[in-house]
Each structure stands twice: as structure tokens, then as C-alpha cells.
Tab-separated table of C-alpha atoms in Angstrom:
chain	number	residue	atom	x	y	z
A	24	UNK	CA	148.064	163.887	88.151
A	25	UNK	CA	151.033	166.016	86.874
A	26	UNK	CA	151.381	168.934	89.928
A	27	UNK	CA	153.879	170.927	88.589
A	28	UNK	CA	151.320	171.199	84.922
A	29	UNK	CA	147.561	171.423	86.513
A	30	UNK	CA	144.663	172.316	84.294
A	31	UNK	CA	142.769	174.383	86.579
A	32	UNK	CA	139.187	175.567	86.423
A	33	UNK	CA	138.531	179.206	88.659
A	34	UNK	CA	134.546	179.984	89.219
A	35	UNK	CA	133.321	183.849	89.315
A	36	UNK	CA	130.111	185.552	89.179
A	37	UNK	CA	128.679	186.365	85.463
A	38	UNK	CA	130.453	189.887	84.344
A	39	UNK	CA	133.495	189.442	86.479
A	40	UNK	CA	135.426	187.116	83.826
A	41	UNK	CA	137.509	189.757	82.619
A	42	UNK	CA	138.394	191.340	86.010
A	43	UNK	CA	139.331	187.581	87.109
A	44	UNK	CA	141.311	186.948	83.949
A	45	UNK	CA	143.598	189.996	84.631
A	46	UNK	CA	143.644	188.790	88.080
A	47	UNK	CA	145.226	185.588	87.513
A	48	UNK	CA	147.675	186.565	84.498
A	49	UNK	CA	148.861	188.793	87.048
A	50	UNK	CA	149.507	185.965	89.762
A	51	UNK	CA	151.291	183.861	87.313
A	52	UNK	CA	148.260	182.098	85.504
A	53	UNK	CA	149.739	180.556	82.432
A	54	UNK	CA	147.157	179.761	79.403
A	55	UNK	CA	144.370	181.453	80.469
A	56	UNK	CA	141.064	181.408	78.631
A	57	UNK	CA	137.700	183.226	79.156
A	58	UNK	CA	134.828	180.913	79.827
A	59	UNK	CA	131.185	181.456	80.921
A	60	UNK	CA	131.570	182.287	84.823
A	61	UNK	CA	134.662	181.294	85.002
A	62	UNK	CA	138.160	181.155	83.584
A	63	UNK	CA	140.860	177.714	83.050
A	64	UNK	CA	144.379	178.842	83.186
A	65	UNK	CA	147.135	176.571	83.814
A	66	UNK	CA	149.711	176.207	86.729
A	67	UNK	CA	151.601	174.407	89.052
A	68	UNK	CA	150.537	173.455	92.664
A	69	UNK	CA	152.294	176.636	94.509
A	70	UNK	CA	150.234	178.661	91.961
A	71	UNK	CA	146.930	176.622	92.683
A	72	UNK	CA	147.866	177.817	97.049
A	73	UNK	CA	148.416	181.343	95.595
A	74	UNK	CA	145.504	181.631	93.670
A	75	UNK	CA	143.013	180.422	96.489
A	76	UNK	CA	144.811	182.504	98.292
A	77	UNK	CA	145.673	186.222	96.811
A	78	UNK	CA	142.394	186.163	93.654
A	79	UNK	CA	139.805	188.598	94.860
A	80	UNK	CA	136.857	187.876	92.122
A	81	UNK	CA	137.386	184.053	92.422
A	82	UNK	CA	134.340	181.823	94.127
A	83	UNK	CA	135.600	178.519	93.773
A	84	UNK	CA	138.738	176.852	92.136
A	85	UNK	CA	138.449	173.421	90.722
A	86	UNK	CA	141.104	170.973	89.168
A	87	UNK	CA	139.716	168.144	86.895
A	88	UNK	CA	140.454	164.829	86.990
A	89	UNK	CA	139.088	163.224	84.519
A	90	UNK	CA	135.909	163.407	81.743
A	91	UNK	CA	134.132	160.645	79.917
A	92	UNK	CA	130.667	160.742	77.946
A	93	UNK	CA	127.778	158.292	79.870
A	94	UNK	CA	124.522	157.827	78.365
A	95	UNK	CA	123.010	155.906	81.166
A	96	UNK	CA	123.050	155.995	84.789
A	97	UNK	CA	124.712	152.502	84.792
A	98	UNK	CA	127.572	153.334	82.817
A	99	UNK	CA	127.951	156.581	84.552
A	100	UNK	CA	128.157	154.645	87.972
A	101	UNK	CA	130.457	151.818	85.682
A	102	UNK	CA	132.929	154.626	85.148
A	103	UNK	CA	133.453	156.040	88.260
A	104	UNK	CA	133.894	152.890	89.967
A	105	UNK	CA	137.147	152.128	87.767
A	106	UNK	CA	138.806	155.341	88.923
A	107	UNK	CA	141.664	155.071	91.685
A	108	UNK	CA	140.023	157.302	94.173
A	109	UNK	CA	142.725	156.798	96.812
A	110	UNK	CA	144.976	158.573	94.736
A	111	UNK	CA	142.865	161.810	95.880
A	112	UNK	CA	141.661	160.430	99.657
A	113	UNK	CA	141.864	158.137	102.192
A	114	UNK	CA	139.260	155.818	103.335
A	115	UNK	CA	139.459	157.508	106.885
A	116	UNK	CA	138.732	160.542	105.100
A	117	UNK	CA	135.242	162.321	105.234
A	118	UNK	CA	133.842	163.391	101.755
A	119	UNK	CA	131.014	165.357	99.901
A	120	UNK	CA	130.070	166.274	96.394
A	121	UNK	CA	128.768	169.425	94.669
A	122	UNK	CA	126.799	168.341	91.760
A	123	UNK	CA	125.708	170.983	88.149
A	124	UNK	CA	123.953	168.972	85.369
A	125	UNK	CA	122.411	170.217	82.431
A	126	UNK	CA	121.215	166.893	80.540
A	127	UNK	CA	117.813	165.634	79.300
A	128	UNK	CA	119.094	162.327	79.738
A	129	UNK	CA	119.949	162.938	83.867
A	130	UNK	CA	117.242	164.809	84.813
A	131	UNK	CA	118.034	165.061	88.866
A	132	UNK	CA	121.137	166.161	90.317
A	133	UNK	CA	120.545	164.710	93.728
A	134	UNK	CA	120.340	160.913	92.130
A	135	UNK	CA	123.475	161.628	90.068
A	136	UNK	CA	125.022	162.933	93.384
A	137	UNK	CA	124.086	159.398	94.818
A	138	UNK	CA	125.035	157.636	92.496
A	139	UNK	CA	128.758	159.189	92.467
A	140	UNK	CA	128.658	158.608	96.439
A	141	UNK	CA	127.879	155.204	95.866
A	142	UNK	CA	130.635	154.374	93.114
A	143	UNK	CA	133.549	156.061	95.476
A	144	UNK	CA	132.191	153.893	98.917
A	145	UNK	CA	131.520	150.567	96.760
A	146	UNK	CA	135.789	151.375	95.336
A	147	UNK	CA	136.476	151.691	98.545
A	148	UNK	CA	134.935	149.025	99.884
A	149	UNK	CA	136.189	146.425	97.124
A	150	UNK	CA	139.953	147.648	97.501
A	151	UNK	CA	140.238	147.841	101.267
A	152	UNK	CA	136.970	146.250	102.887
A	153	UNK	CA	136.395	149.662	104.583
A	154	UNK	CA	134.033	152.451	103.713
A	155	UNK	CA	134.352	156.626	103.700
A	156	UNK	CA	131.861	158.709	105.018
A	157	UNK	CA	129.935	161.287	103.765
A	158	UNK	CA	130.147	165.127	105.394
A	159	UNK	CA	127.882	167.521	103.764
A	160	UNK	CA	128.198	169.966	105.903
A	161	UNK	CA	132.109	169.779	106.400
A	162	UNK	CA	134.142	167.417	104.502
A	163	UNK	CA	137.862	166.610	103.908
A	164	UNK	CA	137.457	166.173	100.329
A	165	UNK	CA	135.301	167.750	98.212
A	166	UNK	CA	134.410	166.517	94.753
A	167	UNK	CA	132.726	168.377	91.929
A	168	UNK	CA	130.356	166.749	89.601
A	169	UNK	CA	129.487	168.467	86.448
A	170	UNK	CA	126.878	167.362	83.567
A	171	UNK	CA	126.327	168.818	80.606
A	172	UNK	CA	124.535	166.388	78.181
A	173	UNK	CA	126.445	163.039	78.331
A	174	UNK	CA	129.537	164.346	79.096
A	175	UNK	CA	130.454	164.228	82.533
A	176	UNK	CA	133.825	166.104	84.385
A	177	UNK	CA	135.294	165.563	87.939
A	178	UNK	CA	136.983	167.667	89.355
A	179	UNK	CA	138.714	168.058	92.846
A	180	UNK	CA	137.259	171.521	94.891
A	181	UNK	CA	140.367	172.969	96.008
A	182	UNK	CA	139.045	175.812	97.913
A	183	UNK	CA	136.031	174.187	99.998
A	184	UNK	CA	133.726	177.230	101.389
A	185	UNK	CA	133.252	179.616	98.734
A	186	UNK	CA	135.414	182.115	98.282
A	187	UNK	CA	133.512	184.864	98.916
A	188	UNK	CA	133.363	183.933	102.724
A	189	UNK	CA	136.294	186.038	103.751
A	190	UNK	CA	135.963	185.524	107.339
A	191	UNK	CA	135.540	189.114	108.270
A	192	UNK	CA	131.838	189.529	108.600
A	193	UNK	CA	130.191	188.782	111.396
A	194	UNK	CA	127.511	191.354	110.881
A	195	UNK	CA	125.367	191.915	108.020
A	196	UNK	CA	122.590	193.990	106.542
A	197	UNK	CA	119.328	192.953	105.230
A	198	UNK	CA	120.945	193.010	101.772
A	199	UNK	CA	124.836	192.404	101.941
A	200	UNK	CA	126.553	192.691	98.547
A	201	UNK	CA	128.817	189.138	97.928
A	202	UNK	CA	132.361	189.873	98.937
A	203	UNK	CA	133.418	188.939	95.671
A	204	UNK	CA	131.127	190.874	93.818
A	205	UNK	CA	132.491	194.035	95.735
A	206	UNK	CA	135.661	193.640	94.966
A	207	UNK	CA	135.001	192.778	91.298
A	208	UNK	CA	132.695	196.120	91.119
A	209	UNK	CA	135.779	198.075	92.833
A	210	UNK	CA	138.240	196.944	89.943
A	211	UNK	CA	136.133	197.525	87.020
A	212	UNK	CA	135.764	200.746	88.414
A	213	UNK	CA	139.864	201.480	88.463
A	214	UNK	CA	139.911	201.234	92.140
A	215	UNK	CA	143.619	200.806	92.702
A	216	UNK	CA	144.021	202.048	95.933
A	217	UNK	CA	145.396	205.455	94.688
A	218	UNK	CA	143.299	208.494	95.587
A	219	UNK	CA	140.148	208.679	98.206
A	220	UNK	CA	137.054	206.407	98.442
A	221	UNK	CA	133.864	207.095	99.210
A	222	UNK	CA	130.364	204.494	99.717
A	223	UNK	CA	127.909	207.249	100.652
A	224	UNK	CA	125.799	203.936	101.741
A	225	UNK	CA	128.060	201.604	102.750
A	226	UNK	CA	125.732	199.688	104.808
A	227	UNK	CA	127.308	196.907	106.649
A	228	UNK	CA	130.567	198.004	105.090
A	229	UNK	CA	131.403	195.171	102.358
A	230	UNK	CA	132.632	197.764	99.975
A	231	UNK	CA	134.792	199.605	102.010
A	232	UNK	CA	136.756	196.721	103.573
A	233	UNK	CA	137.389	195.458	100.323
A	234	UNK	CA	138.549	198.917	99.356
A	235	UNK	CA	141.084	198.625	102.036
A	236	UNK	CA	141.851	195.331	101.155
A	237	UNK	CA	142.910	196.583	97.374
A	238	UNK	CA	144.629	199.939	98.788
A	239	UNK	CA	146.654	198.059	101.006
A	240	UNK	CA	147.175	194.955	99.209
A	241	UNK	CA	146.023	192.473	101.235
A	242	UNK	CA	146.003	189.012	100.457
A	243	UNK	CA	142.058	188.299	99.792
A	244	UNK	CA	142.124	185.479	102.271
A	245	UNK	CA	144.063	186.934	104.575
A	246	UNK	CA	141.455	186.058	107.334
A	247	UNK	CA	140.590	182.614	105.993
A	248	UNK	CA	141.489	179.653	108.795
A	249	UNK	CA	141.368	176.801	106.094
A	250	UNK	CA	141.249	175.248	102.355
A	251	UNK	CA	140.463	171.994	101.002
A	252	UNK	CA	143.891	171.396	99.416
A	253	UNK	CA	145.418	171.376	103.257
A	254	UNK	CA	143.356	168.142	103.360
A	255	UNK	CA	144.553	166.593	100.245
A	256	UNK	CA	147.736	163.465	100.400
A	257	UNK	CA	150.213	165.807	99.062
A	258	UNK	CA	149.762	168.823	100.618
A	259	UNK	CA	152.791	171.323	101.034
A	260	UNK	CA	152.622	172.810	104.105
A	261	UNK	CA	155.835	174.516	103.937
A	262	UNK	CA	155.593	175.631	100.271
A	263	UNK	CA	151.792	177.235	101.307
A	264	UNK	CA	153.772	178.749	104.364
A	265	UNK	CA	155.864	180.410	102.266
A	266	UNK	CA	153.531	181.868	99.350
A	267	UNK	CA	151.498	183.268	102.419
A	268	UNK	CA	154.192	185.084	103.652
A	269	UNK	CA	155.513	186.316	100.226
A	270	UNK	CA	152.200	187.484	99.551
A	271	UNK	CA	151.880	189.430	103.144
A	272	UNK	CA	155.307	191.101	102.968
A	273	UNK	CA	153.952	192.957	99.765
A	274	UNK	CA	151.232	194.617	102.036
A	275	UNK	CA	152.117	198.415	101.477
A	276	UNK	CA	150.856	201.703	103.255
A	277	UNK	CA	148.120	203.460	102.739
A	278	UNK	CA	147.583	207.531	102.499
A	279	UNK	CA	144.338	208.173	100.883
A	280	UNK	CA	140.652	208.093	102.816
A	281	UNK	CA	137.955	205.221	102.784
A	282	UNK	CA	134.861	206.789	103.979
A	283	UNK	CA	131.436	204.926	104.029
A	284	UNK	CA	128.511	207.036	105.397
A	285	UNK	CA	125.130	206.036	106.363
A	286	UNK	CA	122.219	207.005	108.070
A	287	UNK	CA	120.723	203.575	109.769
A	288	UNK	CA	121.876	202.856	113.081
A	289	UNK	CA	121.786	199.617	112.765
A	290	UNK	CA	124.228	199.777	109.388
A	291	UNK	CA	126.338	201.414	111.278
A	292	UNK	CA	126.951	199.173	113.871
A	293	UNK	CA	127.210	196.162	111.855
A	294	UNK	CA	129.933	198.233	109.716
A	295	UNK	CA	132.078	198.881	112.424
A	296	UNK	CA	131.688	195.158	113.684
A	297	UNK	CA	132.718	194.206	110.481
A	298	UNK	CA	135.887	196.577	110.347
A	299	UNK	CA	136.714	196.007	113.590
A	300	UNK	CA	136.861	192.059	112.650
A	301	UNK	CA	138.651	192.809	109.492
A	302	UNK	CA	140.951	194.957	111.486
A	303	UNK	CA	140.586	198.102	109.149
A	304	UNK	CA	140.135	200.786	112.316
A	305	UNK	CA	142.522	203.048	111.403
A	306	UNK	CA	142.250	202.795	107.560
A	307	UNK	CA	138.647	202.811	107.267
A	308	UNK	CA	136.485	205.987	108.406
A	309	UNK	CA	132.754	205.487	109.093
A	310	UNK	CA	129.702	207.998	109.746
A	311	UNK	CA	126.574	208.827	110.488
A	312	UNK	CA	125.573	211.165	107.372
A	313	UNK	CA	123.005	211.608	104.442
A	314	UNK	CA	124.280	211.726	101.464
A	315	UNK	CA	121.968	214.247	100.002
A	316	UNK	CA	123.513	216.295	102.501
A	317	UNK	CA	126.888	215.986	101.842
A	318	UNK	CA	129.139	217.624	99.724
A	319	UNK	CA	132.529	216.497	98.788
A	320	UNK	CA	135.599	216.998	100.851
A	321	UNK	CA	138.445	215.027	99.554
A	322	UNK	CA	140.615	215.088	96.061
A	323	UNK	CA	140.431	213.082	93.701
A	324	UNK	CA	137.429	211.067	94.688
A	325	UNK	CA	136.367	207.513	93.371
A	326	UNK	CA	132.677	206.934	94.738
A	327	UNK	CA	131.181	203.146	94.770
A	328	UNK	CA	128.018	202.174	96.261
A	329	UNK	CA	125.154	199.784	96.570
A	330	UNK	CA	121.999	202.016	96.905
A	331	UNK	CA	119.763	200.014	99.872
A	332	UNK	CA	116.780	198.264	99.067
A	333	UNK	CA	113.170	199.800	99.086
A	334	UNK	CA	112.386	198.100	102.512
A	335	UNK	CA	115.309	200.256	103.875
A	336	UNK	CA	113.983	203.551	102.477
A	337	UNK	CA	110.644	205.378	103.095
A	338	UNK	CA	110.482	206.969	100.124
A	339	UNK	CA	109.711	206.355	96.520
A	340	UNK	CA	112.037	204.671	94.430
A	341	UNK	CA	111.994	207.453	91.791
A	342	UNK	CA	112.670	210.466	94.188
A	343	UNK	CA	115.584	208.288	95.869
A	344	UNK	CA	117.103	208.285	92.150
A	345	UNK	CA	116.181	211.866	91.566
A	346	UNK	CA	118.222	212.913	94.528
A	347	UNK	CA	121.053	210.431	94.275
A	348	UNK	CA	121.854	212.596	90.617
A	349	UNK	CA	120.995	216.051	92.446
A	350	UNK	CA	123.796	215.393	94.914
A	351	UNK	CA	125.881	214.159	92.247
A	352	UNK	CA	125.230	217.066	90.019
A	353	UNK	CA	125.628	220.110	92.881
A	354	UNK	CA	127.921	218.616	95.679
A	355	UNK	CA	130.204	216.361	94.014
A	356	UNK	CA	132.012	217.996	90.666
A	357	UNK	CA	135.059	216.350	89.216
A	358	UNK	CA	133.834	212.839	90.615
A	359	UNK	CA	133.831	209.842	88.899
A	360	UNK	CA	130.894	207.695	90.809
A	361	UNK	CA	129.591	204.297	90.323
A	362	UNK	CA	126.575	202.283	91.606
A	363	UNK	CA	124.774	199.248	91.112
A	364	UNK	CA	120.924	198.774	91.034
A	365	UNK	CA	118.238	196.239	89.964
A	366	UNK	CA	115.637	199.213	89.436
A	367	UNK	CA	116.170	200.461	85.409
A	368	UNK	CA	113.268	202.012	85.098
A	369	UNK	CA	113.475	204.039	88.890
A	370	UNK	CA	117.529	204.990	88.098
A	371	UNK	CA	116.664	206.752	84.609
A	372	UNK	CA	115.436	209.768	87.697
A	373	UNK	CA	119.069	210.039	88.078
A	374	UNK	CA	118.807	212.856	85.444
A	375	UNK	CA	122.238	212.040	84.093
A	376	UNK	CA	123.235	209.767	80.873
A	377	UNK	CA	125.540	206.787	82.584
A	378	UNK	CA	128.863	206.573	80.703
A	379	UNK	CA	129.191	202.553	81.172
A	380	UNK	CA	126.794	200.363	81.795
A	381	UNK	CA	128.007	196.786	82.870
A	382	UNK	CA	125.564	193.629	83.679
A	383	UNK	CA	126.125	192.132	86.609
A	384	UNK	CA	124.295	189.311	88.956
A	385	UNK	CA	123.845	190.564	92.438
A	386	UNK	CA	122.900	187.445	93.877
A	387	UNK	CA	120.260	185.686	91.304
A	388	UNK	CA	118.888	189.750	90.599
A	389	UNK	CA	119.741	190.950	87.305
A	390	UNK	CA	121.470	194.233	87.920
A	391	UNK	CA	123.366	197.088	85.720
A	392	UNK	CA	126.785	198.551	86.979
A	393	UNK	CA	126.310	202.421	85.736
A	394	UNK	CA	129.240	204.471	85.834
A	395	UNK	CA	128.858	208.537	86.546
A	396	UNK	CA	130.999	210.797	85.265
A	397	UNK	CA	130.770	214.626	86.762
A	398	UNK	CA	132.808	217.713	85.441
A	399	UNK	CA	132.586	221.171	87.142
A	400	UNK	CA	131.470	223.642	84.330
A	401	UNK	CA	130.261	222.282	80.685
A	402	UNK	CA	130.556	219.213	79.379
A	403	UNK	CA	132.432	220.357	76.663
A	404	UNK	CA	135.094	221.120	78.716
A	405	UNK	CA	136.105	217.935	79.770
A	406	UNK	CA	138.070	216.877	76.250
A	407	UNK	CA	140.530	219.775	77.670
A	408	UNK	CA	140.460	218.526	81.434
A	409	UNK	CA	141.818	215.485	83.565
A	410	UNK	CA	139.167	212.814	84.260
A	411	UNK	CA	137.440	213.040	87.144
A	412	UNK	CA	139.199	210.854	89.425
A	413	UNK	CA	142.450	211.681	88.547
A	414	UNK	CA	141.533	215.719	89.640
């Protein structure tokens, strides 16, 4: 495998693409390309450390090894017993495998899973006499099997845990938006850490610390204790020593407000746990408020939120909506809001026409990602006015 030329693979949510393209062009991605979910760029192994650890909409960051076409289980197992596997791992070395396959021909993941496991322990067996164990649940290498039809890829998982497991939540609501997802949501709506946020239900407080994380520039992992590359026989320690600390001397101060409200107890306390954990005290500002009873207090204003789930709220569905775009319309002019819902028949009560409308997976729900745009006075005057986030 050439290091300093890797073909590297970079996993996101569905919608996100775009945001995670711009993302790595700006870290230094060379060649990259827009795929389903996910985006290949190209890079050397200092790049492949940076991007695990800086990319905020990334989930999982793969580098192939090597493809072939298998039209049988028996050639499939054939081919992967001919590959030098202890150029990637030792036989001391714990291992696991993540396994996609869309193929009529290999129907069950789990078999093709075993089957890999066996080709890699019989290799290792037949060259040194000696076998590696399997780790599931915590392994030092981790292999990714993808099928689609006969053609099979392998790849190397250089991240391990998904990305989106920052390492700063240790409380959460019944309904926690993906880490990832946040921050993805907070760039496509210009969040750039210029200006004031507000979540009006922040809930266990996802959105807000990755607000903070944006404002201030903080390296997306900047709480993570460990990647699957450290594990790998040519790991740089030194060389990932030193892209962490480039990318932590860019951290840069903060003026605006991030301000989540909410009115559960309970949301409350798991949001300050969380900040507290992702030590955003004195940047982020929680409290106990209703919405519907605020109005707004700070210029220009950015508002992003994740309205809570019908099991969190006593009332309809529709009269939430309704009052969501009443308090947009009479408490918050010159705002530019945004929120996500899986509801498109309960959010047309908003009362206002969205001005984007973005599809987005919160977890496996289908969702829409409506943007808000409100102007003090007519509409018509807003072709001779500043946007609403920039007033």
C-alpha cells in the first residue's frame, strides 16, 4: 500500500455529502468525488490522522485494499486466503469485521462475515502455525467487507467507533439527534460561528455543543481517547502528535451567545452534564424557558432546533406547529430559523412557506430540514434589506 497516495473512502449520513465534501477539500482532500453516503478523496497518511480527526459530518473512514468479483462462496473464501494479511496485522492482534452486501447471489451477511474470519485465521495459521482472535466488541483491527453483486471490496476501518461518538455525552434524551447529524444540520444552515445561536429546545444539548465546537473551532474529536489507525504496523505517533496540535493551536475565541432553552427538567440536567463533559461552561448558556414565551434578545440570530417528540409533549402535534410559527412570526423578526421534523403533514400548522427544504435521515426516520426566513414589516421589503441573520 502506497501511504503517501491512499484512496480513501469517508462514510456520512444521506444529505450530508455536500457539507462533507466541502469539509474535506478544505482539510486538504485531493480528488474528491460525491458518492451515495459518502465521499472518496485522495491523500496521504497525515491527511487520513487529520481527517479522523478535524471532519465533523464524517461517520466512518475506510481505505481499500483490494476488490475482486466472486461468484461463489468458495472462490470468495479462495481469494481472501491469497492476500498477505500480515501486511495489515499481527497474529497477536485481535480483529473484527463489519460486513454490507447487496447480492442475490450472497444472500446473508453474517455467513460472508464467517467466511472472511475464516480465510484471515486459516492465512494465519498456514504462514505462522498460530491463529488471531476475533473481538467484536473491541478489536485492534477492523476490516470492512462490502458486497454489491459479485464484486467484493476490503477495506481497512481507520476510525473504529463511529464517528459520531464524540466522547462528550454522557447524558442523553429520549431522542438524541446523532452528533454528526447536528453538526451537518448547523453547516447547511451557515452556522460559522459568527453571530448568536439559539436551540429554543435543545434538549440534552447536542446542538449547542456542536455549535461551540464550530464557533470555536474545535477539532471534532477533540475528546476522542483512540482510533484504529494507532493500532495499525505503521502507525506515526509523532506525525499524529503533531497534526493534533496544529489543529488545536487554531482554536480561536469566541464573542457571540449559544443559548439552548428548555422546559423539561430532566433535559436540562442532562444538557448541562453534557456541557460540563464537553467543557463548554462558559461558552454555552442554558435555561429553563418556553419558547412560546420568549421573544428574541440577541442580534443577529441563527436559530437551529430539533422539535421533541410527541411522547415529550402533551399536546397535539398540530397546535405544537401552530405555535412554533406564532412565536416565529411575533417574537422573533429578522431571524433566520431552522428545524428538523419527521411530521409533514403536522409542520404545514407552521403557517409560514419554508424557504429550503432539505431531506435528511434522522436515524432510519425520513425527515425534512425546513429553513425559516422572518423579516420585520412586508415581505416585499426584504429585496431592499440584509438577510436575516446577517441583521
Amino acid at each position: 500500500m502506497d501511504y503517501d497516495n491512499l484512496k480513501i473512502q469517508i462514510k456520512t449520513f444521506f444529505g450530508l455529502e455536500t457539507v462533507l465534501a466541502e469539509e474535506i477539500k478544505k482539510l486538504g482532500g485531493r480528488q474528491v468525488e460525491i458518492k451515495n453516503r459518502a465521499v472518496n478523496c485522495e491523500g496521504d497518511l497525515g491527511f487520513l490522522y487529520k481527517i479522523n480527526y478535524a471532519a465533523r459530518t464524517a461517520v466512518k473512514i475506510l481505505v481499500p485494499l483490494f476488490e475482486f468479483k466472486a461468484f461463489d462462496e468458495q472462490k470468495f473464501y479462495d481469494r481472501l486466503l491469497k492476500f498477505d494479511w500480515s501486511a495489515h496485522m499481527d497474529v497477536e492482534q485481535t480483529f473484527a469485521i463489519d460486513a454490507t452486501v447487496h447480492s442475490e447471489r450472497f444472500t446473508h451477511s453474517q455467513f460472508m462475515t464467517l467466511k472472511m474470519k475464516d480465510a484471515i485465521v486459516d492465512f494465519f495459521r498456514k504462514k505462522t502455525g498460530r491463529r488471531p482472535n476475533v473481538n467484536p466488541k473491541n478489536p485492534d483491527i477492523k476490516f470492512n467487507l462490502h458486497i454489491d453483486r459479485q464484486h467484493v471490496t476490503i477495506a481497512l476501518d481507520s476510525s473504529g467507533e463511529p464517528l459520531f461518538k464524540r466522547g462528550y455525552r454522557c447524558e442523553q434524551g429520549e431522542a438524541p439527534i446523532n452528533e454528526v447529524l447536528a453538526s451537518g444540520m448547523l453547516q447547511i444552515a451557515g452556522w460559522d460561528g459568527k453571530g448568536n445561536f439559539l436551540d429554543p429546545m435543545c434538549g440534552s444539548g447536542t446542538l449547542l455543543i456542536e455549535a461551540a465546537m464550530i464557533a470555536l473551532e474545535l477539532p471534532a474529536q477533540l475528546f476522542r481517547k483512540h482510533f484504529a489507525f494507532q493500532n495499525w504496523k505503521n502507525y506515526d505517533e509523532t506525525l499524529f502528535r503533531k497534526i493534533k496540535e496544529f489543529r488545536i493551536n487554531r482554536i480561536k475565541a469566541f464573542d457571540g451567545k449559544i443559548i439552548g432553552f428548555d422546559i423539561d427538567p430532566k433535559m436540562l440536567y442532562a444538557a448541562k452534564a453534557n456541557i460540563a463533559k464537553a467543557e463548554m461552561e462558559d461558552v454555552i448558556e442554558i435555561k429553563k424557558q418556553n419558547f412560546f414565551e420568549s421573544k428574541k434578545e440577541h442580534f443577529p440570530l441563527l436559530m437551529v432546533f430539533n422539535p421533541p417528540y410527541d411522547e415529550r409533549i402533551a399536546i397535539r402535534f398540530e397546535d405544537f406547529y401552530k405555535k412554533i410559527g406564532d412565536t416565529f412570526k411575533q417574537n422573533y423578526p429578522n431571524t433566520l430559523a431552522w428545524l428538523i421534523t419527521s411530521d409533514l403533514e403536522a409542520v404545514k400548522k407552521v403557517g409560514l412557506r419554508p424557504s429550503r427544504k432539505i431531506k435528511l435521515y434522522n436515524g432510519k426516520l425520513e425527515t425534512r430540514f425546513l429553513q425559516y426566513e422572518m423579516y420585520e414589516g412586508s415581505k416585499k421589503e426584504k429585496n431592499t434589506e440584509s438577510q436575516p441573520f446577517n441583521t
